[in-house]
XYZ file of C-alpha atoms in Angstrom:
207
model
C 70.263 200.333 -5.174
C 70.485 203.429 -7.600
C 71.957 203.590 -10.705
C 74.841 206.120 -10.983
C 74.583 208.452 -14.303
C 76.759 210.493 -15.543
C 75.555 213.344 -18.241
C 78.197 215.699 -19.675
C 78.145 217.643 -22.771
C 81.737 216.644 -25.086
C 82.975 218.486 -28.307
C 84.150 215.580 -30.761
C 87.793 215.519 -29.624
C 86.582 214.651 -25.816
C 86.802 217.899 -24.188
C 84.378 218.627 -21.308
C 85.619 221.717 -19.897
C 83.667 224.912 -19.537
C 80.469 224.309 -21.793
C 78.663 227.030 -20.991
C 80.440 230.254 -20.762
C 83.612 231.542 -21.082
C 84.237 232.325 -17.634
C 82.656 228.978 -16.353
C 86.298 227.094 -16.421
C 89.479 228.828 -17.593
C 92.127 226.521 -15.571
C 94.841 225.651 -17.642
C 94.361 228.345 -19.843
C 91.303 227.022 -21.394
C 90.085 230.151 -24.134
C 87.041 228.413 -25.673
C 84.361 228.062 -22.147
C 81.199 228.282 -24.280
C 81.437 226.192 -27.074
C 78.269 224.568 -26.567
C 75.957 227.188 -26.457
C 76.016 227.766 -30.434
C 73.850 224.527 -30.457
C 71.492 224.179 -27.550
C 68.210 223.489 -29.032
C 64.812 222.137 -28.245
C 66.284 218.614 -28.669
C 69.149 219.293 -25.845
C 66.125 220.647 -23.783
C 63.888 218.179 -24.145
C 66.949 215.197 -23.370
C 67.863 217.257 -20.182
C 64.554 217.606 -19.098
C 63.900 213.453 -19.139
C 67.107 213.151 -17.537
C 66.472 214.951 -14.861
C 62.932 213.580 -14.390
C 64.506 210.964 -13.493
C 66.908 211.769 -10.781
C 66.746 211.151 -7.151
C 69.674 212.633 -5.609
C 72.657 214.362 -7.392
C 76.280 214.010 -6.771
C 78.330 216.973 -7.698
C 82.073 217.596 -8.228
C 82.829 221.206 -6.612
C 83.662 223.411 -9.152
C 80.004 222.258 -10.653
C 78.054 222.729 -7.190
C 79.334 226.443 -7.119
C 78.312 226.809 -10.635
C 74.763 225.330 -10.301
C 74.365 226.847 -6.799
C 74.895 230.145 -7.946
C 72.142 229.694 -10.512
C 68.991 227.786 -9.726
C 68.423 228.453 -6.303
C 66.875 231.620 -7.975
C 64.716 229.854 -10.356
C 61.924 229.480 -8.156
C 59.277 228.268 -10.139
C 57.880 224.998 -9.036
C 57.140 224.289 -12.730
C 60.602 224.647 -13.978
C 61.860 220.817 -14.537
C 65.644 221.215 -13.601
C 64.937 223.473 -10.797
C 62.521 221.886 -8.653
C 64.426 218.875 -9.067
C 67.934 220.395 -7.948
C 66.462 222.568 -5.110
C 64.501 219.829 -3.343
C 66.261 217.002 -3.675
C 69.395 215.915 -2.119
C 72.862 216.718 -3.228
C 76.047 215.446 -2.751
C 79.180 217.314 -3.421
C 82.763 216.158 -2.970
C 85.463 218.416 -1.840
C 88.484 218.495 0.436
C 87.534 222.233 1.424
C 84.119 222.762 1.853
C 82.677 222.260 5.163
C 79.102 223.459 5.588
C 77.079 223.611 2.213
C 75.085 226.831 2.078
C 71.856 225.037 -0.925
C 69.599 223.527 0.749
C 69.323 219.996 1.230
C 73.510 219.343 0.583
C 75.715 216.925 2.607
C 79.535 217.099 1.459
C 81.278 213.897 0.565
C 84.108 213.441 3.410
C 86.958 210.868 3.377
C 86.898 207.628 1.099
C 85.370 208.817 -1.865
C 84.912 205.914 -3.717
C 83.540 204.119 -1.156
C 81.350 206.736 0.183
C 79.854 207.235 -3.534
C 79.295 203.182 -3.104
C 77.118 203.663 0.027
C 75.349 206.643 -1.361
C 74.255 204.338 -4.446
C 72.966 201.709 -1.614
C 71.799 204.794 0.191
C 69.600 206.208 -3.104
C 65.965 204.377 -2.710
C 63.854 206.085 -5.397
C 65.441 207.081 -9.282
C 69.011 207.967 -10.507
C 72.038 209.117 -8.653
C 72.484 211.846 -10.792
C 76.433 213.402 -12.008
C 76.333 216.219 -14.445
C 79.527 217.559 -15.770
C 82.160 217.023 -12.551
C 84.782 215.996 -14.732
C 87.461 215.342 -12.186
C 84.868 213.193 -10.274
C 83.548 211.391 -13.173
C 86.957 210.393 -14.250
C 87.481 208.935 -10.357
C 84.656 207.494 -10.186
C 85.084 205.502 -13.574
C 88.739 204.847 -12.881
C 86.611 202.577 -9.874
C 83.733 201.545 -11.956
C 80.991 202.931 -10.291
C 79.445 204.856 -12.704
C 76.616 202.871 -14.407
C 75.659 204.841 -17.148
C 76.877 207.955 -19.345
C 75.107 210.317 -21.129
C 77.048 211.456 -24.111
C 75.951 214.916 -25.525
C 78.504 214.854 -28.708
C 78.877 218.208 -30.193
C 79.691 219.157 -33.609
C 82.593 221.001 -32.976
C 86.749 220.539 -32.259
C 88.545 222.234 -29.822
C 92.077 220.676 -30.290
C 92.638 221.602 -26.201
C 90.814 221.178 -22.736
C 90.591 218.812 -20.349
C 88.862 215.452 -21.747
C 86.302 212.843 -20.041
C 88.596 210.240 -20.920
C 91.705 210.943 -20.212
C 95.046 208.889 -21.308
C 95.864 206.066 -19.371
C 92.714 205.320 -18.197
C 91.621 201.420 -18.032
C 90.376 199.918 -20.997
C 86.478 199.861 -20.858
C 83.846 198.385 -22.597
C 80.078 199.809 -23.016
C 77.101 199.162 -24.615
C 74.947 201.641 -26.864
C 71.507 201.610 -24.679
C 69.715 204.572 -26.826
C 70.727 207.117 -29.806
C 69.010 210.597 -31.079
C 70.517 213.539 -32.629
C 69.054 217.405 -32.423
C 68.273 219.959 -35.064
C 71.733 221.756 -34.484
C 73.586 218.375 -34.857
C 74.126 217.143 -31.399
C 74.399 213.726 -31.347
C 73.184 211.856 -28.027
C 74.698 208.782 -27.022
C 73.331 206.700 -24.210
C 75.974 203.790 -22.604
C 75.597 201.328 -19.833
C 79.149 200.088 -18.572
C 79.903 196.712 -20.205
C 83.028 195.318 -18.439
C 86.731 195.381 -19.689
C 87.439 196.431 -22.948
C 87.983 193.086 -25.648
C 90.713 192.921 -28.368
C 90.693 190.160 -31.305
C 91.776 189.890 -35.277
C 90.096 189.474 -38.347
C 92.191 186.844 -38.914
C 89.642 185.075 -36.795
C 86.927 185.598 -38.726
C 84.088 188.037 -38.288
């Protein structure tokens, strides 16, 4: 069975939305779609690129499949580490509206997603089932504890609005800290494996 990842870039209030441009995500009024792209380094590129060496199959939220498949189907060169990993290997995106998926090699999620998302990680022989961004998704699918593992890509910068991974109200969740680097430009990268339900005590207990 594959493990489900999630990778998303996150400012250091939580927010998500609209990373990489301004017009990528303006729902809600959201005024600050780019803030990430002040600190993309080689660090950032070098993290992506062993994350996505390791995929094999990607599940996509919608609003994130029309962004990617307006983009790397025309990076065509085999060499390219994202792109001949996202053209040729399978993708899943869920939506309630989409019925044929024009990029190759895409089957849309119908019905019961959370279950469906379960049979796709049985499905999944060979690396990672791959989410990147998807934020509505990724907060579904961890509301139902089926994603595995999360890629944090913490950047050094507060946006004080815009829709957050975690939102409130969401169950109480524990992780563990699997791996740790930080880039020239100060983004810190977190690596987490899902560790159960969240676990309360008091110093009074001792330490």
């Amino acid at each position: 069975m594959a493990k489900l990842t999630l990778t998303t870039f996150v400012s250091l209030d939580g927010v998500m939305q609209a990373p990489g441009g301004p017009e990528e995500d303006t729902s809600g009024g959201f005024a600050y779609g780019g803030w990430m792209v002040p600190f993309a380094d080689d660090g950032m590129v070098a993290f992506a690129h062993e994350v996505f060496d390791r995929a094999g199959a990607f599940l996509l939220g919608r609003r994130t499949y029309d962004i990617f498949s307006a983009y790397w189907p025309q990076v065509t060169d085999p060499e390219d580490p994202i792109a001949s990993r996202l053209n040729t290997l399978t993708k899943h995106v869920v939506s309630t509206t989409l019925n044929d998926a024009a990029w190759e090699n895409t089957t849309v999620v119908p019905g019961d997603v959370p279950a469906e998302v379960a049979r796709l990680k049985e499905r999944t022989a060979e690396g990672e089932l791959q989410i990147h961004g998807s934020g509505t998704l990724a907060r579904s699918l961890l509301a139902h504890d089926l994603i595995d593992e999360i890629n944090l890509l913490l950047h050094p910068v507060y946006l004080g609005t815009g829709r957050r991974l975690f939102p409130d109200g969401g169950r109480p969740t524990a992780f563990e800290l699997t791996d740790h680097r930080a880039t020239g430009s100060g983004i810190a990268i977190h690596t987490y494996r899902l560790d159960g339900r969240a676990r309360f005590g008091t110093f009074e207990d001792g330490v």
